[in-house]
CSV table of C-alpha atoms in Angstrom, one decimal:
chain,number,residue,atom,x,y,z
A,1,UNK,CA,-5.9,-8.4,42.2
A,2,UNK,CA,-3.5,-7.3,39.1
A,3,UNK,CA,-5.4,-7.0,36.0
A,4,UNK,CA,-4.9,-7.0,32.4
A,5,UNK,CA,-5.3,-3.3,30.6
A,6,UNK,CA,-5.5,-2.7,26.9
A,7,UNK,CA,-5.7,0.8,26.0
A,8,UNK,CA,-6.1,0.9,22.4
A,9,UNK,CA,-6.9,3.9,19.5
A,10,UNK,CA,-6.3,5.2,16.1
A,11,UNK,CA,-3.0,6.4,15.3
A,12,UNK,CA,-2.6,10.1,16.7
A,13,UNK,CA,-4.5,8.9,20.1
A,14,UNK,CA,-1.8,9.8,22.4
A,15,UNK,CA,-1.0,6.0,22.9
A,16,UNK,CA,3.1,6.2,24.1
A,17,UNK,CA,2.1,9.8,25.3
A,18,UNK,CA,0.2,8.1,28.0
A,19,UNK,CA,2.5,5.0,28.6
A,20,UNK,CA,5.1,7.9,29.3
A,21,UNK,CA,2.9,9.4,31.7
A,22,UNK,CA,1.7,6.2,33.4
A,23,UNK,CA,5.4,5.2,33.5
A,24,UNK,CA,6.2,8.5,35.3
A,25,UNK,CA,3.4,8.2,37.9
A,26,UNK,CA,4.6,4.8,39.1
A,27,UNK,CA,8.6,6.0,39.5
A,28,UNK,CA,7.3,9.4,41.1
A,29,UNK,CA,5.7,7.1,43.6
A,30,UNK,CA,8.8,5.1,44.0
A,31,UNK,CA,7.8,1.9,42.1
A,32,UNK,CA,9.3,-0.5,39.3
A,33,UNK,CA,8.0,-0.6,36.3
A,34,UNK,CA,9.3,-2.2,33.1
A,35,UNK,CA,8.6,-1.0,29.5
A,36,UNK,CA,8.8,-3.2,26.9
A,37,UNK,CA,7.7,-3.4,23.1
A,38,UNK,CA,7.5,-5.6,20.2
A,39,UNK,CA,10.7,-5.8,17.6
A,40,UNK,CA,8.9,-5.6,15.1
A,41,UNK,CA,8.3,-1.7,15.5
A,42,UNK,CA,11.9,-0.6,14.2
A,43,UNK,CA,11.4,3.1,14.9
A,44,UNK,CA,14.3,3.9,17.4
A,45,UNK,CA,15.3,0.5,18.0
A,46,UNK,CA,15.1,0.0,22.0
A,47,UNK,CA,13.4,3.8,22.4
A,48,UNK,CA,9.9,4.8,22.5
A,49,UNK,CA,8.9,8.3,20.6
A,50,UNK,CA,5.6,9.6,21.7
A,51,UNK,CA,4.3,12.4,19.2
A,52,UNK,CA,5.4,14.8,21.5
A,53,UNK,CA,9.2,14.5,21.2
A,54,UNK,CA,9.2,12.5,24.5
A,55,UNK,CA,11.2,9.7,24.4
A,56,UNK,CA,12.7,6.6,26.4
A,57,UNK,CA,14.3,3.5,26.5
A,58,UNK,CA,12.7,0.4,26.6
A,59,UNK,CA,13.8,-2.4,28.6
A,60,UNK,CA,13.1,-5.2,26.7
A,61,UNK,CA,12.6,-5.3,22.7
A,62,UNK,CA,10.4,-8.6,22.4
A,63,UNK,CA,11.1,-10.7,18.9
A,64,UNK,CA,8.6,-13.4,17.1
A,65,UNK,CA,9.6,-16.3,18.7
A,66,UNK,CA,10.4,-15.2,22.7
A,67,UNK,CA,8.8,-16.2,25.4
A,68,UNK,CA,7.5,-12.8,26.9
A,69,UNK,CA,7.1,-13.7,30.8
A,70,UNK,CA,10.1,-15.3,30.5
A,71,UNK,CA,11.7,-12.6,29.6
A,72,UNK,CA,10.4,-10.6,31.8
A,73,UNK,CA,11.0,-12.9,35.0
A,74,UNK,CA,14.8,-13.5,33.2
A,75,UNK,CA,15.4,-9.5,33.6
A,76,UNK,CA,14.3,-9.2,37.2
A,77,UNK,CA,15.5,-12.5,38.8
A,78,UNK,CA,18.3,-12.7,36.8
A,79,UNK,CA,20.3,-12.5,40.0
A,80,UNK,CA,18.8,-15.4,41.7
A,81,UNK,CA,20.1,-18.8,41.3
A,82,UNK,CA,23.2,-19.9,39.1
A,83,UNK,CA,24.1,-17.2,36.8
A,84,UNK,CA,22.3,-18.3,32.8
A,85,UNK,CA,20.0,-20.5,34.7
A,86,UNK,CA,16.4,-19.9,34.1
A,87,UNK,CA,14.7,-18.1,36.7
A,88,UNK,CA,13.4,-20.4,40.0
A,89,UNK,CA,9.6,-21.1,40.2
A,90,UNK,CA,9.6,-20.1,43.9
A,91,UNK,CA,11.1,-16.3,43.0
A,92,UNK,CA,8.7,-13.9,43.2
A,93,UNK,CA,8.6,-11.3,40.3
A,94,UNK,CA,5.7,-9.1,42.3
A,95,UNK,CA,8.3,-8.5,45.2
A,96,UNK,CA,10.6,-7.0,42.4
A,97,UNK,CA,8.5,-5.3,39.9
A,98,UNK,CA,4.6,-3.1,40.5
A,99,UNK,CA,3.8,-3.0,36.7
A,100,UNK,CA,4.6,-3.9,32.9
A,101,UNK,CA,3.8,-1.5,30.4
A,102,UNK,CA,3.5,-2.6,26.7
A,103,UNK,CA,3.8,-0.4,23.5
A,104,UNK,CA,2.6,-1.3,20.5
A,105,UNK,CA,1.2,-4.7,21.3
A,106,UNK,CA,-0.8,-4.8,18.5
A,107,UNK,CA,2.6,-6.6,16.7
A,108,UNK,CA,2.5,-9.1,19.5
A,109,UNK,CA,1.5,-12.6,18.9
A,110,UNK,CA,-1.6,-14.2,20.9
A,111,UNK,CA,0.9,-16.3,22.5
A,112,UNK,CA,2.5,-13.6,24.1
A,113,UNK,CA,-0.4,-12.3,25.1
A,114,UNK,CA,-1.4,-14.8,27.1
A,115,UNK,CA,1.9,-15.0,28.6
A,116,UNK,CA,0.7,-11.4,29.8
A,117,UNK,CA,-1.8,-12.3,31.0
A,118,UNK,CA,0.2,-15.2,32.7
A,119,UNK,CA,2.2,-12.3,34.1
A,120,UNK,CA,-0.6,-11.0,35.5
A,121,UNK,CA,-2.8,-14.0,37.2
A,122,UNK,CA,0.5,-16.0,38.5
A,123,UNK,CA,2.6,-13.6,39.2
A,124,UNK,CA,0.2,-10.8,40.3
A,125,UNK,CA,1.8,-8.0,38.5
A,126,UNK,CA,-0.7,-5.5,36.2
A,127,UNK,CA,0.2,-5.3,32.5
A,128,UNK,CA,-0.9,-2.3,30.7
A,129,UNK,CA,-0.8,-2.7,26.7
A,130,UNK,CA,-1.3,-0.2,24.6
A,131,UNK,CA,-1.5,-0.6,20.9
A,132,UNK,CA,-4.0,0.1,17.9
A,133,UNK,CA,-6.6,-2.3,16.2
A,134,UNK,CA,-6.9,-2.5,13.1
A,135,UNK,CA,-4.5,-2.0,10.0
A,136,UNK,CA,-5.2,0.0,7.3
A,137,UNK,CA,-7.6,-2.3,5.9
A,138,UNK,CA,-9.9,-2.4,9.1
A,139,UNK,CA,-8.4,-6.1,9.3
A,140,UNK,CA,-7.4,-7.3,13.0
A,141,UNK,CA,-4.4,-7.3,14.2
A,142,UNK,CA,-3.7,-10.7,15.5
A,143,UNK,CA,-2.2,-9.3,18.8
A,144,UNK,CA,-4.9,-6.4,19.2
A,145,UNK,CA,-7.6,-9.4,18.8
A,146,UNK,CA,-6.2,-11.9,21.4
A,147,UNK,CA,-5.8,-8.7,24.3
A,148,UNK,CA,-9.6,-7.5,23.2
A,149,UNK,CA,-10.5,-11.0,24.0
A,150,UNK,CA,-8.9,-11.6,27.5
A,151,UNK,CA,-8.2,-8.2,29.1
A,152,UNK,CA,-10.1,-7.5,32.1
A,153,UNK,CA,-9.7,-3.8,31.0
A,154,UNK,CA,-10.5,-2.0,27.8
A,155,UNK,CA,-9.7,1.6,27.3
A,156,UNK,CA,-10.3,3.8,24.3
A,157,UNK,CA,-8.0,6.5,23.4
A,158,UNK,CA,-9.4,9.2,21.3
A,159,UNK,CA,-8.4,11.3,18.2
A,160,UNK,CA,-10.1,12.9,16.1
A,161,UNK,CA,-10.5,12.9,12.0
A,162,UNK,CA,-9.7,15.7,9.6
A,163,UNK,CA,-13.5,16.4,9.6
A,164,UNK,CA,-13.6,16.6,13.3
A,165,UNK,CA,-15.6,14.0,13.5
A,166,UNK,CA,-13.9,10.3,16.2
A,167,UNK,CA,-11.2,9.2,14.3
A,168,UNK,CA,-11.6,5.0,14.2
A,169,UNK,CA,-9.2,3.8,11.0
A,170,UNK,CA,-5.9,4.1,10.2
A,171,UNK,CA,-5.1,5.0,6.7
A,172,UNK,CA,-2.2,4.2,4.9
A,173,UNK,CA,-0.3,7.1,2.4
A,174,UNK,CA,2.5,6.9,0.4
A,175,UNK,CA,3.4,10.7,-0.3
A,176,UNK,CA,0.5,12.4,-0.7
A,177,UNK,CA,-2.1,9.3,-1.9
A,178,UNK,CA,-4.1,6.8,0.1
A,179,UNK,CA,-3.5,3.0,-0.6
A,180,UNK,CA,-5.3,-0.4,0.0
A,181,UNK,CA,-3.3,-2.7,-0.9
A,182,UNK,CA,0.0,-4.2,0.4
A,183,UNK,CA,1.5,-6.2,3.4
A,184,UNK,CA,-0.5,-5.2,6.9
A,185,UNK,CA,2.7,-3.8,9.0
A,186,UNK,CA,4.4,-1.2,7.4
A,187,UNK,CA,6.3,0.7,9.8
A,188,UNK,CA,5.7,4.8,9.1
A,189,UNK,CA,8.2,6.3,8.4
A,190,UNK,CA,10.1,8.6,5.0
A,191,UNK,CA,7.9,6.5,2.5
A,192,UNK,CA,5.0,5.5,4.4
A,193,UNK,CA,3.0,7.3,6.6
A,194,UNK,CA,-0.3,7.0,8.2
A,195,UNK,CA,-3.8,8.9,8.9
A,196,UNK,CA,-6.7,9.1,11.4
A,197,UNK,CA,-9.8,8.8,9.7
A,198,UNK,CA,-13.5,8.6,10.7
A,199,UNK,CA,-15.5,5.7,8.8
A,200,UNK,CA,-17.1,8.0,6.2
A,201,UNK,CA,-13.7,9.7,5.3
A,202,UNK,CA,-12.1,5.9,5.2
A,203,UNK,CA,-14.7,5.3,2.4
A,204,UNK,CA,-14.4,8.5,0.8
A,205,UNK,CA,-10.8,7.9,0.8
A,206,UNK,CA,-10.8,4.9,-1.3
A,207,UNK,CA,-11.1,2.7,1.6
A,208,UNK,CA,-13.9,-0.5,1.6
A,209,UNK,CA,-15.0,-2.5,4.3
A,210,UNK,CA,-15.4,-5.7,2.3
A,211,UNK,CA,-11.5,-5.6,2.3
A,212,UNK,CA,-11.3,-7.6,5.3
Protein backbone atom coordinates (compact mmCIF):
# COMPACT_ATOMS: atom_id res chain seq x y z
CA UNK A 1 0.00 0.00 0.00
CA UNK A 2 1.43 3.66 -1.01
CA UNK A 3 2.04 5.75 1.90
CA UNK A 4 2.47 9.19 2.79
CA UNK A 5 6.31 10.35 3.78
CA UNK A 6 7.32 13.59 5.31
CA UNK A 7 10.92 13.95 5.75
CA UNK A 8 11.43 17.14 7.46
CA UNK A 9 14.67 19.12 9.26
CA UNK A 10 16.33 22.33 9.93
CA UNK A 11 17.63 24.25 7.13
CA UNK A 12 21.19 22.72 6.18
CA UNK A 13 19.59 18.98 6.66
CA UNK A 14 20.31 17.76 3.23
CA UNK A 15 16.46 18.07 2.44
CA UNK A 16 16.60 18.54 -1.79
CA UNK A 17 20.04 16.63 -1.47
CA UNK A 18 18.03 13.59 -0.72
CA UNK A 19 14.91 14.28 -2.91
CA UNK A 20 17.75 14.31 -5.74
CA UNK A 21 18.94 11.11 -4.64
CA UNK A 22 15.56 9.39 -4.08
CA UNK A 23 14.57 10.84 -7.54
CA UNK A 24 17.72 9.15 -9.10
CA UNK A 25 17.11 5.80 -7.48
CA UNK A 26 13.57 5.43 -8.93
CA UNK A 27 14.74 6.55 -12.75
CA UNK A 28 17.92 4.19 -12.34
CA UNK A 29 15.33 1.51 -11.70
CA UNK A 30 13.43 2.55 -14.72
CA UNK A 31 10.43 4.25 -12.95
CA UNK A 32 8.34 7.64 -13.12
CA UNK A 33 8.52 9.94 -10.84
CA UNK A 34 7.28 13.49 -10.77
CA UNK A 35 8.86 16.37 -8.73
CA UNK A 36 6.96 19.14 -7.86
CA UNK A 37 7.16 22.23 -5.36
CA UNK A 38 5.33 25.04 -3.99
CA UNK A 39 5.44 28.62 -5.94
CA UNK A 40 5.84 30.22 -3.41
CA UNK A 41 9.75 29.23 -3.04
CA UNK A 42 11.02 31.70 -5.94
CA UNK A 43 14.53 30.44 -5.88
CA UNK A 44 15.13 29.22 -9.55
CA UNK A 45 11.65 29.38 -10.55
CA UNK A 46 10.73 25.71 -11.90
CA UNK A 47 14.49 24.27 -10.56
CA UNK A 48 15.44 22.70 -7.47
CA UNK A 49 19.15 23.72 -5.87
CA UNK A 50 20.28 21.29 -3.30
CA UNK A 51 23.31 22.87 -1.27
CA UNK A 52 25.46 20.87 -3.25
CA UNK A 53 25.21 22.64 -6.61
CA UNK A 54 22.85 19.85 -7.80
CA UNK A 55 20.13 20.97 -9.50
CA UNK A 56 16.87 20.07 -11.59
CA UNK A 57 13.79 20.89 -12.96
CA UNK A 58 10.59 20.51 -11.47
CA UNK A 59 7.63 19.42 -13.17
CA UNK A 60 5.09 21.17 -11.69
CA UNK A 61 5.36 24.62 -9.75
CA UNK A 62 2.10 24.41 -7.44
CA UNK A 63 0.40 28.08 -6.67
CA UNK A 64 -2.06 29.05 -3.62
CA UNK A 65 -5.18 28.31 -4.98
CA UNK A 66 -4.42 24.82 -7.34
CA UNK A 67 -5.76 21.79 -6.84
CA UNK A 68 -2.55 19.61 -6.36
CA UNK A 69 -3.92 15.98 -7.41
CA UNK A 70 -5.43 17.53 -10.04
CA UNK A 71 -2.65 18.69 -11.27
CA UNK A 72 -0.86 15.98 -10.93
CA UNK A 73 -3.47 13.52 -12.67
CA UNK A 74 -3.91 16.68 -15.49
CA UNK A 75 0.07 16.15 -16.36
CA UNK A 76 0.00 12.39 -16.71
CA UNK A 77 -3.49 11.69 -18.28
CA UNK A 78 -3.42 14.69 -20.09
CA UNK A 79 -3.62 12.46 -23.24
CA UNK A 80 -6.67 10.59 -22.36
CA UNK A 81 -9.93 11.86 -23.32
CA UNK A 82 -10.83 15.17 -25.27
CA UNK A 83 -7.89 17.31 -25.30
CA UNK A 84 -8.52 20.41 -22.07
CA UNK A 85 -10.91 18.03 -20.68
CA UNK A 86 -10.37 17.17 -17.10
CA UNK A 87 -8.79 13.91 -16.62
CA UNK A 88 -11.49 10.66 -16.53
CA UNK A 89 -12.23 9.10 -13.09
CA UNK A 90 -11.66 5.53 -14.55
CA UNK A 91 -7.80 6.63 -15.72
CA UNK A 92 -5.42 5.21 -13.63
CA UNK A 93 -2.56 7.60 -12.54
CA UNK A 94 -0.54 4.41 -10.71
CA UNK A 95 -0.31 2.69 -14.19
CA UNK A 96 1.57 6.01 -15.35
CA UNK A 97 3.49 7.28 -12.44
CA UNK A 98 5.54 5.05 -9.19
CA UNK A 99 6.09 8.16 -7.01
CA UNK A 100 5.55 12.07 -6.22
CA UNK A 101 8.23 13.79 -4.61
CA UNK A 102 7.57 17.18 -2.91
CA UNK A 103 10.13 20.02 -2.02
CA UNK A 104 9.56 22.43 0.24
CA UNK A 105 6.00 21.43 1.37
CA UNK A 106 6.23 23.30 4.28
CA UNK A 107 4.69 26.43 1.84
CA UNK A 108 1.85 24.10 0.93
CA UNK A 109 -1.55 24.62 2.28
CA UNK A 110 -3.42 21.80 4.43
CA UNK A 111 -5.60 21.51 1.58
CA UNK A 112 -3.14 20.32 -0.68
CA UNK A 113 -1.97 18.13 1.65
CA UNK A 114 -4.71 16.23 1.92
CA UNK A 115 -5.01 16.15 -1.78
CA UNK A 116 -1.56 14.18 -1.17
CA UNK A 117 -2.62 12.24 0.70
CA UNK A 118 -5.67 11.73 -1.78
CA UNK A 119 -2.94 10.92 -4.20
CA UNK A 120 -1.82 8.39 -2.24
CA UNK A 121 -4.99 6.34 -0.74
CA UNK A 122 -7.12 6.59 -4.19
CA UNK A 123 -4.70 6.53 -6.54
CA UNK A 124 -2.12 4.30 -4.75
CA UNK A 125 0.85 6.24 -5.64
CA UNK A 126 3.59 7.19 -2.53
CA UNK A 127 4.20 10.93 -1.96
CA UNK A 128 7.42 11.79 -0.35
CA UNK A 129 7.41 15.50 1.07
CA UNK A 130 10.11 17.06 2.23
CA UNK A 131 10.13 20.36 3.85
CA UNK A 132 11.13 22.10 7.25
CA UNK A 133 8.92 22.89 10.45
CA UNK A 134 9.06 25.71 11.88
CA UNK A 135 9.89 29.39 10.90
CA UNK A 136 12.17 31.44 12.44
CA UNK A 137 9.98 31.94 15.32
CA UNK A 138 9.53 28.18 16.22
CA UNK A 139 5.81 28.94 14.81
CA UNK A 140 4.29 26.01 12.57
CA UNK A 141 4.13 26.14 9.30
CA UNK A 142 0.66 25.54 8.29
CA UNK A 143 1.71 22.98 5.64
CA UNK A 144 4.49 21.19 7.87
CA UNK A 145 1.52 20.88 10.63
CA UNK A 146 -1.20 19.26 8.34
CA UNK A 147 1.71 16.48 6.80
CA UNK A 148 2.90 15.86 10.69
CA UNK A 149 -0.66 15.12 11.34
CA UNK A 150 -1.62 12.62 8.54
CA UNK A 151 1.62 11.10 7.17
CA UNK A 152 1.94 7.53 7.76
CA UNK A 153 5.77 8.25 7.68
CA UNK A 154 7.85 10.78 9.56
CA UNK A 155 11.51 11.12 8.96
CA UNK A 156 14.04 13.46 10.54
CA UNK A 157 16.88 14.81 8.69
CA UNK A 158 19.75 16.00 10.72
CA UNK A 159 22.14 18.99 10.90
CA UNK A 160 23.98 20.09 13.15
CA UNK A 161 24.45 23.71 15.17
CA UNK A 162 27.43 25.94 15.25
CA UNK A 163 28.12 24.39 18.67
CA UNK A 164 27.96 20.96 17.37
CA UNK A 165 25.28 20.25 19.20
CA UNK A 166 21.38 18.79 16.74
CA UNK A 167 20.44 21.73 15.06
CA UNK A 168 16.33 22.09 15.58
CA UNK A 169 15.47 26.09 14.64
CA UNK A 170 15.87 28.03 11.89
CA UNK A 171 17.16 31.40 12.44
CA UNK A 172 16.59 34.35 10.46
CA UNK A 173 19.76 37.06 9.57
CA UNK A 174 19.88 39.94 7.80
CA UNK A 175 23.75 40.57 7.08
CA UNK A 176 25.42 39.59 9.81
CA UNK A 177 22.48 40.07 12.81
CA UNK A 178 19.68 37.69 13.94
CA UNK A 179 15.98 38.98 13.83
CA UNK A 180 12.57 38.08 15.37
CA UNK A 181 10.35 39.92 13.91
CA UNK A 182 8.79 40.12 10.41
CA UNK A 183 6.53 38.15 7.92
CA UNK A 184 7.03 34.11 8.44
CA UNK A 185 8.27 33.29 4.62
CA UNK A 186 11.04 35.15 3.61
CA UNK A 187 12.74 33.41 0.85
CA UNK A 188 16.82 33.47 1.53
CA UNK A 189 18.45 34.87 -0.54
CA UNK A 190 21.12 38.50 -1.04
CA UNK A 191 19.25 40.14 2.00
CA UNK A 192 18.00 37.42 3.97
CA UNK A 193 19.54 34.42 4.92
CA UNK A 194 19.09 31.72 7.43
CA UNK A 195 20.86 29.54 10.28
CA UNK A 196 20.70 26.11 11.98
CA UNK A 197 20.64 26.48 15.49
CA UNK A 198 20.23 24.19 18.61
CA UNK A 199 17.52 25.47 21.23
CA UNK A 200 20.10 27.03 23.62
CA UNK A 201 21.89 28.98 20.81
CA UNK A 202 18.21 30.00 19.43
CA UNK A 203 17.90 31.64 22.90
CA UNK A 204 21.24 32.94 23.17
CA UNK A 205 20.63 34.39 19.89
CA UNK A 206 17.94 36.60 20.81
CA UNK A 207 15.45 34.07 20.02
CA UNK A 208 12.20 33.32 22.74
CA UNK A 209 9.90 30.65 22.80
CA UNK A 210 6.96 32.65 23.96
CA UNK A 211 7.03 34.14 20.37
CA UNK A 212 4.74 31.69 19.11
Amino acid sequence: MAKLYFRYGAMNSGKTTSLLQTAHNYEERGQKVLLMKAGVDTKGDDTILSRLGVRRRVDLVVGAQDNVRLLVRRRLLMGQGRPGAAPQASARLREVLDCVLVDEAQFLTPSQVNQLMEIVLLDDVPVLAYGIRTDFRTTSFPGSRRLLEIAHSLEELKTICRCGCKAIFNARKIGQDFIFDGDQVAIDGINVTYESLCGKCYLEAGGSLASA
